[in-house]
């Protein structure tokens, strides 16, 4: 859990390979950038076998360039508040299918 109004001006958020993680909850107005500070910004959540839910609050990750959710086989729920990832250039949802 990450609360409201946290990590402003941080331009990279990565969760990778945390297989015991069950949920990610980010409050509102966190990880906010501007047109001037967005270059190279990305939010990556990937390779977390047990992750079931992702919740992102209002206006978080505003002006981030990229959101990628990859290889999350247990993911059942994604909730994004108003203007979450507003002005985002690329959103990728990808899953490996070994069958």
PDB file of N, CA and C in Angstrom:
ATOM      1  N   UNK A   1       0.848  -1.182   0.000  1.00  0.00           N
ATOM      2  CA  UNK A   1       0.000   0.000   0.000  1.00  0.00           C
ATOM      3  C   UNK A   1       0.886   1.235   0.000  1.00  0.00           C
ATOM      4  N   UNK A   2       0.597   2.133  -0.927  1.00  0.00           N
ATOM      5  CA  UNK A   2       1.241   3.441  -0.981  1.00  0.00           C
ATOM      6  C   UNK A   2       0.121   4.464  -0.842  1.00  0.00           C
ATOM      7  N   UNK A   3       0.268   5.393   0.066  1.00  0.00           N
ATOM      8  CA  UNK A   3      -0.795   6.340   0.377  1.00  0.00           C
ATOM      9  C   UNK A   3      -0.987   7.433  -0.654  1.00  0.00           C
ATOM     10  N   UNK A   4      -1.768   8.423  -0.263  1.00  0.00           N
ATOM     11  CA  UNK A   4      -2.059   9.580  -1.104  1.00  0.00           C
ATOM     12  C   UNK A   4      -0.873  10.540  -1.123  1.00  0.00           C
ATOM     13  N   UNK A   5      -0.725  11.244  -2.234  1.00  0.00           N
ATOM     14  CA  UNK A   5       0.270  12.319  -2.372  1.00  0.00           C
ATOM     15  C   UNK A   5       1.706  11.865  -2.121  1.00  0.00           C
ATOM     16  N   UNK A   6       2.037  10.673  -2.558  1.00  0.00           N
ATOM     17  CA  UNK A   6       3.383  10.125  -2.332  1.00  0.00           C
ATOM     18  C   UNK A   6       4.195  10.091  -3.630  1.00  0.00           C
ATOM     19  N   UNK A   7       5.487  10.179  -3.486  1.00  0.00           N
ATOM     20  CA  UNK A   7       6.452   9.970  -4.569  1.00  0.00           C
ATOM     21  C   UNK A   7       6.199  10.852  -5.792  1.00  0.00           C
ATOM     22  N   UNK A   8       5.891  12.100  -5.551  1.00  0.00           N
ATOM     23  CA  UNK A   8       5.750  13.029  -6.669  1.00  0.00           C
ATOM     24  C   UNK A   8       7.124  13.254  -7.286  1.00  0.00           C
ATOM     25  N   UNK A   9       7.148  13.383  -8.575  1.00  0.00           N
ATOM     26  CA  UNK A   9       8.345  13.614  -9.369  1.00  0.00           C
ATOM     27  C   UNK A   9       9.243  12.385  -9.487  1.00  0.00           C
ATOM     28  N   UNK A  10       8.786  11.218  -9.057  1.00  0.00           N
ATOM     29  CA  UNK A  10       9.498   9.961  -9.300  1.00  0.00           C
ATOM     30  C   UNK A  10       9.052   9.463 -10.661  1.00  0.00           C
ATOM     31  N   UNK A  11       9.994   9.192 -11.568  1.00  0.00           N
ATOM     32  CA  UNK A  11       9.566   8.863 -12.926  1.00  0.00           C
ATOM     33  C   UNK A  11       9.684   7.389 -13.306  1.00  0.00           C
ATOM     34  N   UNK A  12       9.963   6.527 -12.329  1.00  0.00           N
ATOM     35  CA  UNK A  12       9.986   5.097 -12.629  1.00  0.00           C
ATOM     36  C   UNK A  12       9.484   4.319 -11.421  1.00  0.00           C
ATOM     37  N   UNK A  13       8.473   3.468 -11.657  1.00  0.00           N
ATOM     38  CA  UNK A  13       7.910   2.603 -10.627  1.00  0.00           C
ATOM     39  C   UNK A  13       7.926   1.190 -11.195  1.00  0.00           C
ATOM     40  N   UNK A  14       8.671   0.280 -10.554  1.00  0.00           N
ATOM     41  CA  UNK A  14       8.817  -1.082 -11.069  1.00  0.00           C
ATOM     42  C   UNK A  14       8.584  -2.084  -9.943  1.00  0.00           C
ATOM     43  N   UNK A  15       7.706  -3.035 -10.210  1.00  0.00           N
ATOM     44  CA  UNK A  15       7.542  -4.218  -9.360  1.00  0.00           C
ATOM     45  C   UNK A  15       7.774  -5.405 -10.279  1.00  0.00           C
ATOM     46  N   UNK A  16       8.794  -6.215  -9.969  1.00  0.00           N
ATOM     47  CA  UNK A  16       9.163  -7.320 -10.847  1.00  0.00           C
ATOM     48  C   UNK A  16       9.553  -8.534 -10.020  1.00  0.00           C
ATOM     49  N   UNK A  17       8.859  -9.645 -10.232  1.00  0.00           N
ATOM     50  CA  UNK A  17       9.244 -10.917  -9.633  1.00  0.00           C
ATOM     51  C   UNK A  17       8.888 -11.088  -8.163  1.00  0.00           C
ATOM     52  N   UNK A  18       7.954 -10.321  -7.654  1.00  0.00           N
ATOM     53  CA  UNK A  18       7.517 -10.486  -6.259  1.00  0.00           C
ATOM     54  C   UNK A  18       6.358 -11.480  -6.231  1.00  0.00           C
ATOM     55  N   UNK A  19       6.673 -12.754  -6.245  1.00  0.00           N
ATOM     56  CA  UNK A  19       5.669 -13.797  -6.418  1.00  0.00           C
ATOM     57  C   UNK A  19       4.708 -13.957  -5.245  1.00  0.00           C
ATOM     58  N   UNK A  20       5.070 -13.508  -4.066  1.00  0.00           N
ATOM     59  CA  UNK A  20       4.184 -13.615  -2.906  1.00  0.00           C
ATOM     60  C   UNK A  20       3.244 -12.416  -2.782  1.00  0.00           C
ATOM     61  N   UNK A  21       3.477 -11.373  -3.553  1.00  0.00           N
ATOM     62  CA  UNK A  21       2.653 -10.168  -3.507  1.00  0.00           C
ATOM     63  C   UNK A  21       1.240 -10.486  -3.992  1.00  0.00           C
ATOM     64  N   UNK A  22       0.227 -10.098  -3.200  1.00  0.00           N
ATOM     65  CA  UNK A  22      -1.167 -10.384  -3.543  1.00  0.00           C
ATOM     66  C   UNK A  22      -1.900  -9.170  -4.106  1.00  0.00           C
ATOM     67  N   UNK A  23      -1.541  -7.966  -3.638  1.00  0.00           N
ATOM     68  CA  UNK A  23      -2.240  -6.777  -4.128  1.00  0.00           C
ATOM     69  C   UNK A  23      -1.316  -5.568  -4.103  1.00  0.00           C
ATOM     70  N   UNK A  24      -1.642  -4.610  -4.971  1.00  0.00           N
ATOM     71  CA  UNK A  24      -0.951  -3.327  -5.031  1.00  0.00           C
ATOM     72  C   UNK A  24      -2.035  -2.264  -4.942  1.00  0.00           C
ATOM     73  N   UNK A  25      -1.901  -1.369  -3.973  1.00  0.00           N
ATOM     74  CA  UNK A  25      -2.859  -0.281  -3.831  1.00  0.00           C
ATOM     75  C   UNK A  25      -2.082   1.021  -3.711  1.00  0.00           C
ATOM     76  N   UNK A  26      -2.367   1.944  -4.620  1.00  0.00           N
ATOM     77  CA  UNK A  26      -1.710   3.247  -4.636  1.00  0.00           C
ATOM     78  C   UNK A  26      -2.793   4.302  -4.505  1.00  0.00           C
ATOM     79  N   UNK A  27      -2.629   5.187  -3.541  1.00  0.00           N
ATOM     80  CA  UNK A  27      -3.628   6.229  -3.287  1.00  0.00           C
ATOM     81  C   UNK A  27      -3.682   7.266  -4.389  1.00  0.00           C
ATOM     82  N   UNK A  28      -4.399   8.334  -4.111  1.00  0.00           N
ATOM     83  CA  UNK A  28      -4.586   9.378  -5.117  1.00  0.00           C
ATOM     84  C   UNK A  28      -3.429  10.372  -5.121  1.00  0.00           C
ATOM     85  N   UNK A  29      -3.235  10.998  -6.270  1.00  0.00           N
ATOM     86  CA  UNK A  29      -2.223  12.048  -6.454  1.00  0.00           C
ATOM     87  C   UNK A  29      -0.797  11.592  -6.180  1.00  0.00           C
ATOM     88  N   UNK A  30      -0.491  10.344  -6.414  1.00  0.00           N
ATOM     89  CA  UNK A  30       0.866   9.837  -6.220  1.00  0.00           C
ATOM     90  C   UNK A  30       1.539   9.626  -7.576  1.00  0.00           C
ATOM     91  N   UNK A  31       2.856   9.700  -7.600  1.00  0.00           N
ATOM     92  CA  UNK A  31       3.644   9.504  -8.818  1.00  0.00           C
ATOM     93  C   UNK A  31       3.190  10.448  -9.938  1.00  0.00           C
ATOM     94  N   UNK A  32       2.943  11.697  -9.593  1.00  0.00           N
ATOM     95  CA  UNK A  32       2.495  12.676 -10.590  1.00  0.00           C
ATOM     96  C   UNK A  32       3.677  13.401 -11.200  1.00  0.00           C
ATOM     97  N   UNK A  33       3.616  13.556 -12.498  1.00  0.00           N
ATOM     98  CA  UNK A  33       4.635  14.300 -13.230  1.00  0.00           C
ATOM     99  C   UNK A  33       3.970  15.454 -13.976  1.00  0.00           C
ATOM    100  N   UNK A  34       4.744  16.114 -14.805  1.00  0.00           N
ATOM    101  CA  UNK A  34       4.225  17.180 -15.657  1.00  0.00           C
ATOM    102  C   UNK A  34       4.752  16.947 -17.070  1.00  0.00           C
ATOM    103  N   UNK A  35       4.312  17.760 -17.995  1.00  0.00           N
ATOM    104  CA  UNK A  35       4.822  17.652 -19.367  1.00  0.00           C
ATOM    105  C   UNK A  35       6.340  17.789 -19.398  1.00  0.00           C
ATOM    106  N   UNK A  36       6.867  18.604 -18.527  1.00  0.00           N
ATOM    107  CA  UNK A  36       8.310  18.872 -18.521  1.00  0.00           C
ATOM    108  C   UNK A  36       9.139  17.778 -17.853  1.00  0.00           C
ATOM    109  N   UNK A  37       8.538  16.974 -16.973  1.00  0.00           N
ATOM    110  CA  UNK A  37       9.305  15.969 -16.218  1.00  0.00           C
ATOM    111  C   UNK A  37       8.982  14.538 -16.630  1.00  0.00           C
ATOM    112  N   UNK A  38       8.192  14.328 -17.652  1.00  0.00           N
ATOM    113  CA  UNK A  38       7.706  12.993 -18.002  1.00  0.00           C
ATOM    114  C   UNK A  38       8.666  12.140 -18.810  1.00  0.00           C
ATOM    115  N   UNK A  39       9.678  12.695 -19.416  1.00  0.00           N
ATOM    116  CA  UNK A  39      10.543  11.961 -20.352  1.00  0.00           C
ATOM    117  C   UNK A  39      11.102  10.678 -19.726  1.00  0.00           C
ATOM    118  N   UNK A  40      10.858   9.541 -20.379  1.00  0.00           N
ATOM    119  CA  UNK A  40      11.362   8.251 -19.927  1.00  0.00           C
ATOM    120  C   UNK A  40      10.599   7.628 -18.779  1.00  0.00           C
ATOM    121  N   UNK A  41       9.491   8.205 -18.388  1.00  0.00           N
ATOM    122  CA  UNK A  41       8.749   7.703 -17.223  1.00  0.00           C
ATOM    123  C   UNK A  41       8.003   6.413 -17.558  1.00  0.00           C
ATOM    124  N   UNK A  42       7.956   5.505 -16.578  1.00  0.00           N
ATOM    125  CA  UNK A  42       7.262   4.242 -16.796  1.00  0.00           C
ATOM    126  C   UNK A  42       6.832   3.614 -15.488  1.00  0.00           C
ATOM    127  N   UNK A  43       5.731   2.894 -15.572  1.00  0.00           N
ATOM    128  CA  UNK A  43       5.218   2.072 -14.477  1.00  0.00           C
ATOM    129  C   UNK A  43       5.167   0.647 -15.008  1.00  0.00           C
ATOM    130  N   UNK A  44       5.964  -0.228 -14.406  1.00  0.00           N
ATOM    131  CA  UNK A  44       6.031  -1.627 -14.831  1.00  0.00           C
ATOM    132  C   UNK A  44       5.664  -2.533 -13.659  1.00  0.00           C
ATOM    133  N   UNK A  45       4.687  -3.362 -13.857  1.00  0.00           N
ATOM    134  CA  UNK A  45       4.326  -4.389 -12.874  1.00  0.00           C
ATOM    135  C   UNK A  45       4.329  -5.698 -13.643  1.00  0.00           C
ATOM    136  N   UNK A  46       5.254  -6.594 -13.266  1.00  0.00           N
ATOM    137  CA  UNK A  46       5.437  -7.790 -14.080  1.00  0.00           C
ATOM    138  C   UNK A  46       6.000  -8.967 -13.300  1.00  0.00           C
ATOM    139  N   UNK A  47       5.731 -10.164 -13.816  1.00  0.00           N
ATOM    140  CA  UNK A  47       6.308 -11.407 -13.294  1.00  0.00           C
ATOM    141  C   UNK A  47       6.013 -11.620 -11.814  1.00  0.00           C
ATOM    142  N   UNK A  48       4.776 -11.354 -11.415  1.00  0.00           N
ATOM    143  CA  UNK A  48       4.330 -11.551 -10.034  1.00  0.00           C
ATOM    144  C   UNK A  48       3.226 -12.600 -10.055  1.00  0.00           C
ATOM    145  N   UNK A  49       3.593 -13.846  -9.807  1.00  0.00           N
ATOM    146  CA  UNK A  49       2.667 -14.965  -9.960  1.00  0.00           C
ATOM    147  C   UNK A  49       1.428 -14.879  -9.081  1.00  0.00           C
ATOM    148  N   UNK A  50       1.544 -14.337  -7.872  1.00  0.00           N
ATOM    149  CA  UNK A  50       0.416 -14.309  -6.943  1.00  0.00           C
ATOM    150  C   UNK A  50      -0.391 -13.028  -6.941  1.00  0.00           C
ATOM    151  N   UNK A  51      -0.013 -12.051  -7.746  1.00  0.00           N
ATOM    152  CA  UNK A  51      -0.705 -10.757  -7.728  1.00  0.00           C
ATOM    153  C   UNK A  51      -2.117 -10.903  -8.275  1.00  0.00           C
ATOM    154  N   UNK A  52      -3.110 -10.558  -7.431  1.00  0.00           N
ATOM    155  CA  UNK A  52      -4.518 -10.717  -7.793  1.00  0.00           C
ATOM    156  C   UNK A  52      -5.210  -9.403  -8.119  1.00  0.00           C
ATOM    157  N   UNK A  53      -4.758  -8.297  -7.496  1.00  0.00           N
ATOM    158  CA  UNK A  53      -5.460  -7.040  -7.737  1.00  0.00           C
ATOM    159  C   UNK A  53      -4.518  -5.845  -7.726  1.00  0.00           C
ATOM    160  N   UNK A  54      -4.849  -4.885  -8.578  1.00  0.00           N
ATOM    161  CA  UNK A  54      -4.123  -3.628  -8.682  1.00  0.00           C
ATOM    162  C   UNK A  54      -5.148  -2.507  -8.578  1.00  0.00           C
ATOM    163  N   UNK A  55      -4.917  -1.576  -7.651  1.00  0.00           N
ATOM    164  CA  UNK A  55      -5.816  -0.436  -7.478  1.00  0.00           C
ATOM    165  C   UNK A  55      -4.981   0.841  -7.476  1.00  0.00           C
ATOM    166  N   UNK A  56      -5.333   1.763  -8.355  1.00  0.00           N
ATOM    167  CA  UNK A  56      -4.599   3.018  -8.489  1.00  0.00           C
ATOM    168  C   UNK A  56      -5.587   4.170  -8.352  1.00  0.00           C
ATOM    169  N   UNK A  57      -5.289   5.075  -7.429  1.00  0.00           N
ATOM    170  CA  UNK A  57      -6.199   6.161  -7.106  1.00  0.00           C
ATOM    171  C   UNK A  57      -6.230   7.283  -8.123  1.00  0.00           C
ATOM    172  N   UNK A  58      -7.182   8.175  -7.913  1.00  0.00           N
ATOM    173  CA  UNK A  58      -7.393   9.324  -8.792  1.00  0.00           C
ATOM    174  C   UNK A  58      -6.106  10.114  -9.015  1.00  0.00           C
ATOM    175  N   UNK A  59      -5.869  10.461 -10.263  1.00  0.00           N
ATOM    176  CA  UNK A  59      -4.785  11.338 -10.689  1.00  0.00           C
ATOM    177  C   UNK A  59      -3.371  10.826 -10.404  1.00  0.00           C
ATOM    178  N   UNK A  60      -3.239   9.567 -10.042  1.00  0.00           N
ATOM    179  CA  UNK A  60      -1.897   9.009  -9.873  1.00  0.00           C
ATOM    180  C   UNK A  60      -1.307   8.641 -11.235  1.00  0.00           C
ATOM    181  N   UNK A  61       0.004   8.743 -11.347  1.00  0.00           N
ATOM    182  CA  UNK A  61       0.755   8.453 -12.575  1.00  0.00           C
ATOM    183  C   UNK A  61       0.362   9.385 -13.727  1.00  0.00           C
ATOM    184  N   UNK A  62      -0.146  10.558 -13.398  1.00  0.00           N
ATOM    185  CA  UNK A  62      -0.476  11.522 -14.441  1.00  0.00           C
ATOM    186  C   UNK A  62       0.795  11.938 -15.183  1.00  0.00           C
ATOM    187  N   UNK A  63       0.719  11.950 -16.480  1.00  0.00           N
ATOM    188  CA  UNK A  63       1.805  12.270 -17.409  1.00  0.00           C
ATOM    189  C   UNK A  63       2.876  11.180 -17.505  1.00  0.00           C
ATOM    190  N   UNK A  64       2.691  10.023 -16.894  1.00  0.00           N
ATOM    191  CA  UNK A  64       3.627   8.914 -17.149  1.00  0.00           C
ATOM    192  C   UNK A  64       3.513   8.524 -18.608  1.00  0.00           C
ATOM    193  N   UNK A  65       4.631   8.183 -19.231  1.00  0.00           N
ATOM    194  CA  UNK A  65       4.614   7.815 -20.643  1.00  0.00           C
ATOM    195  C   UNK A  65       4.114   6.387 -20.879  1.00  0.00           C
ATOM    196  N   UNK A  66       4.471   5.449 -19.979  1.00  0.00           N
ATOM    197  CA  UNK A  66       4.212   4.033 -20.232  1.00  0.00           C
ATOM    198  C   UNK A  66       3.652   3.347 -18.984  1.00  0.00           C
ATOM    199  N   UNK A  67       2.631   2.510 -19.195  1.00  0.00           N
ATOM    200  CA  UNK A  67       2.136   1.568 -18.199  1.00  0.00           C
ATOM    201  C   UNK A  67       2.216   0.188 -18.828  1.00  0.00           C
ATOM    202  N   UNK A  68       2.887  -0.743 -18.143  1.00  0.00           N
ATOM    203  CA  UNK A  68       2.948  -2.127 -18.619  1.00  0.00           C
ATOM    204  C   UNK A  68       2.608  -3.073 -17.484  1.00  0.00           C
ATOM    205  N   UNK A  69       1.632  -3.934 -17.718  1.00  0.00           N
ATOM    206  CA  UNK A  69       1.289  -5.028 -16.812  1.00  0.00           C
ATOM    207  C   UNK A  69       1.529  -6.306 -17.595  1.00  0.00           C
ATOM    208  N   UNK A  70       2.539  -7.082 -17.187  1.00  0.00           N
ATOM    209  CA  UNK A  70       2.949  -8.248 -17.967  1.00  0.00           C
ATOM    210  C   UNK A  70       3.138  -9.474 -17.077  1.00  0.00           C
ATOM    211  N   UNK A  71       2.746 -10.610 -17.607  1.00  0.00           N
ATOM    212  CA  UNK A  71       2.963 -11.897 -16.957  1.00  0.00           C
ATOM    213  C   UNK A  71       2.469 -11.893 -15.514  1.00  0.00           C
ATOM    214  N   UNK A  72       1.188 -11.640 -15.364  1.00  0.00           N
ATOM    215  CA  UNK A  72       0.526 -11.626 -14.053  1.00  0.00           C
ATOM    216  C   UNK A  72      -0.609 -12.650 -14.098  1.00  0.00           C
ATOM    217  N   UNK A  73      -0.286 -13.947 -13.993  1.00  0.00           N
ATOM    218  CA  UNK A  73      -1.265 -14.997 -14.250  1.00  0.00           C
ATOM    219  C   UNK A  73      -2.441 -15.040 -13.278  1.00  0.00           C
ATOM    220  N   UNK A  74      -2.320 -14.487 -12.094  1.00  0.00           N
ATOM    221  CA  UNK A  74      -3.405 -14.525 -11.114  1.00  0.00           C
ATOM    222  C   UNK A  74      -4.221 -13.241 -11.068  1.00  0.00           C
ATOM    223  N   UNK A  75      -3.885 -12.268 -11.912  1.00  0.00           N
ATOM    224  CA  UNK A  75      -4.551 -10.964 -11.866  1.00  0.00           C
ATOM    225  C   UNK A  75      -6.019 -11.091 -12.252  1.00  0.00           C
ATOM    226  N   UNK A  76      -6.896 -10.615 -11.340  1.00  0.00           N
ATOM    227  CA  UNK A  76      -8.339 -10.669 -11.562  1.00  0.00           C
ATOM    228  C   UNK A  76      -8.981  -9.294 -11.607  1.00  0.00           C
ATOM    229  N   UNK A  77      -8.318  -8.301 -11.046  1.00  0.00           N
ATOM    230  CA  UNK A  77      -8.962  -7.003 -10.916  1.00  0.00           C
ATOM    231  C   UNK A  77      -7.965  -5.862 -11.084  1.00  0.00           C
ATOM    232  N   UNK A  78      -8.334  -4.899 -11.931  1.00  0.00           N
ATOM    233  CA  UNK A  78      -7.576  -3.663 -12.081  1.00  0.00           C
ATOM    234  C   UNK A  78      -8.578  -2.527 -11.911  1.00  0.00           C
ATOM    235  N   UNK A  79      -8.319  -1.642 -10.946  1.00  0.00           N
ATOM    236  CA  UNK A  79      -9.180  -0.485 -10.738  1.00  0.00           C
ATOM    237  C   UNK A  79      -8.328   0.766 -10.840  1.00  0.00           C
ATOM    238  N   UNK A  80      -8.771   1.690 -11.677  1.00  0.00           N
ATOM    239  CA  UNK A  80      -8.057   2.951 -11.831  1.00  0.00           C
ATOM    240  C   UNK A  80      -9.031   4.094 -11.626  1.00  0.00           C
ATOM    241  N   UNK A  81      -8.621   5.036 -10.793  1.00  0.00           N
ATOM    242  CA  UNK A  81      -9.456   6.185 -10.519  1.00  0.00           C
ATOM    243  C   UNK A  81      -9.448   7.189 -11.655  1.00  0.00           C
ATOM    244  N   UNK A  82     -10.219   8.226 -11.462  1.00  0.00           N
ATOM    245  CA  UNK A  82     -10.350   9.299 -12.434  1.00  0.00           C
ATOM    246  C   UNK A  82      -8.987   9.925 -12.736  1.00  0.00           C
ATOM    247  N   UNK A  83      -8.670  10.035 -14.006  1.00  0.00           N
ATOM    248  CA  UNK A  83      -7.438  10.645 -14.504  1.00  0.00           C
ATOM    249  C   UNK A  83      -6.164   9.885 -14.111  1.00  0.00           C
ATOM    250  N   UNK A  84      -6.273   8.668 -13.624  1.00  0.00           N
ATOM    251  CA  UNK A  84      -5.071   7.841 -13.433  1.00  0.00           C
ATOM    252  C   UNK A  84      -4.479   7.582 -14.811  1.00  0.00           C
ATOM    253  N   UNK A  85      -3.198   7.784 -14.954  1.00  0.00           N
ATOM    254  CA  UNK A  85      -2.483   7.641 -16.219  1.00  0.00           C
ATOM    255  C   UNK A  85      -3.006   8.603 -17.304  1.00  0.00           C
ATOM    256  N   UNK A  86      -3.540   9.733 -16.884  1.00  0.00           N
ATOM    257  CA  UNK A  86      -3.948  10.746 -17.856  1.00  0.00           C
ATOM    258  C   UNK A  86      -2.722  11.193 -18.651  1.00  0.00           C
ATOM    259  N   UNK A  87      -2.877  11.374 -19.919  1.00  0.00           N
ATOM    260  CA  UNK A  87      -1.812  11.792 -20.833  1.00  0.00           C
ATOM    261  C   UNK A  87      -0.732  10.726 -21.030  1.00  0.00           C
ATOM    262  N   UNK A  88      -1.064   9.466 -20.792  1.00  0.00           N
ATOM    263  CA  UNK A  88      -0.140   8.348 -20.994  1.00  0.00           C
ATOM    264  C   UNK A  88      -0.019   8.062 -22.498  1.00  0.00           C
ATOM    265  N   UNK A  89       1.173   7.713 -22.951  1.00  0.00           N
ATOM    266  CA  UNK A  89       1.399   7.422 -24.368  1.00  0.00           C
ATOM    267  C   UNK A  89       1.145   5.966 -24.723  1.00  0.00           C
ATOM    268  N   UNK A  90       1.440   5.044 -23.810  1.00  0.00           N
ATOM    269  CA  UNK A  90       1.384   3.625 -24.145  1.00  0.00           C
ATOM    270  C   UNK A  90       0.933   2.808 -22.942  1.00  0.00           C
ATOM    271  N   UNK A  91      -0.044   1.931 -23.169  1.00  0.00           N
ATOM    272  CA  UNK A  91      -0.502   1.003 -22.133  1.00  0.00           C
ATOM    273  C   UNK A  91      -0.464  -0.398 -22.716  1.00  0.00           C
ATOM    274  N   UNK A  92       0.209  -1.318 -22.008  1.00  0.00           N
ATOM    275  CA  UNK A  92       0.356  -2.698 -22.489  1.00  0.00           C
ATOM    276  C   UNK A  92      -0.120  -3.650 -21.396  1.00  0.00           C
ATOM    277  N   UNK A  93      -1.034  -4.543 -21.779  1.00  0.00           N
ATOM    278  CA  UNK A  93      -1.443  -5.662 -20.943  1.00  0.00           C
ATOM    279  C   UNK A  93      -1.010  -6.905 -21.698  1.00  0.00           C
ATOM    280  N   UNK A  94      -0.136  -7.716 -21.090  1.00  0.00           N
ATOM    281  CA  UNK A  94       0.413  -8.866 -21.801  1.00  0.00           C
ATOM    282  C   UNK A  94       0.517 -10.038 -20.843  1.00  0.00           C
ATOM    283  N   UNK A  95       0.257 -11.222 -21.371  1.00  0.00           N
ATOM    284  CA  UNK A  95       0.326 -12.423 -20.556  1.00  0.00           C
ATOM    285  C   UNK A  95       0.960 -13.543 -21.358  1.00  0.00           C
ATOM    286  N   UNK A  96       1.850 -14.288 -20.712  1.00  0.00           N
ATOM    287  CA  UNK A  96       2.407 -15.478 -21.344  1.00  0.00           C
ATOM    288  C   UNK A  96       1.366 -16.573 -21.254  1.00  0.00           C
ATOM    289  N   UNK A  97       1.244 -17.340 -22.296  1.00  0.00           N
ATOM    290  CA  UNK A  97       0.357 -18.487 -22.287  1.00  0.00           C
ATOM    291  C   UNK A  97       1.184 -19.688 -22.723  1.00  0.00           C
ATOM    292  N   UNK A  98       1.548 -20.527 -21.743  1.00  0.00           N
ATOM    293  CA  UNK A  98       2.425 -21.661 -22.020  1.00  0.00           C
ATOM    294  C   UNK A  98       1.682 -22.849 -22.624  1.00  0.00           C
ATOM    295  N   UNK A  99       0.354 -22.772 -22.703  1.00  0.00           N
ATOM    296  CA  UNK A  99      -0.410 -23.901 -23.226  1.00  0.00           C
ATOM    297  C   UNK A  99      -0.578 -23.824 -24.704  1.00  0.00           C
TER     298      UNK A  99
END
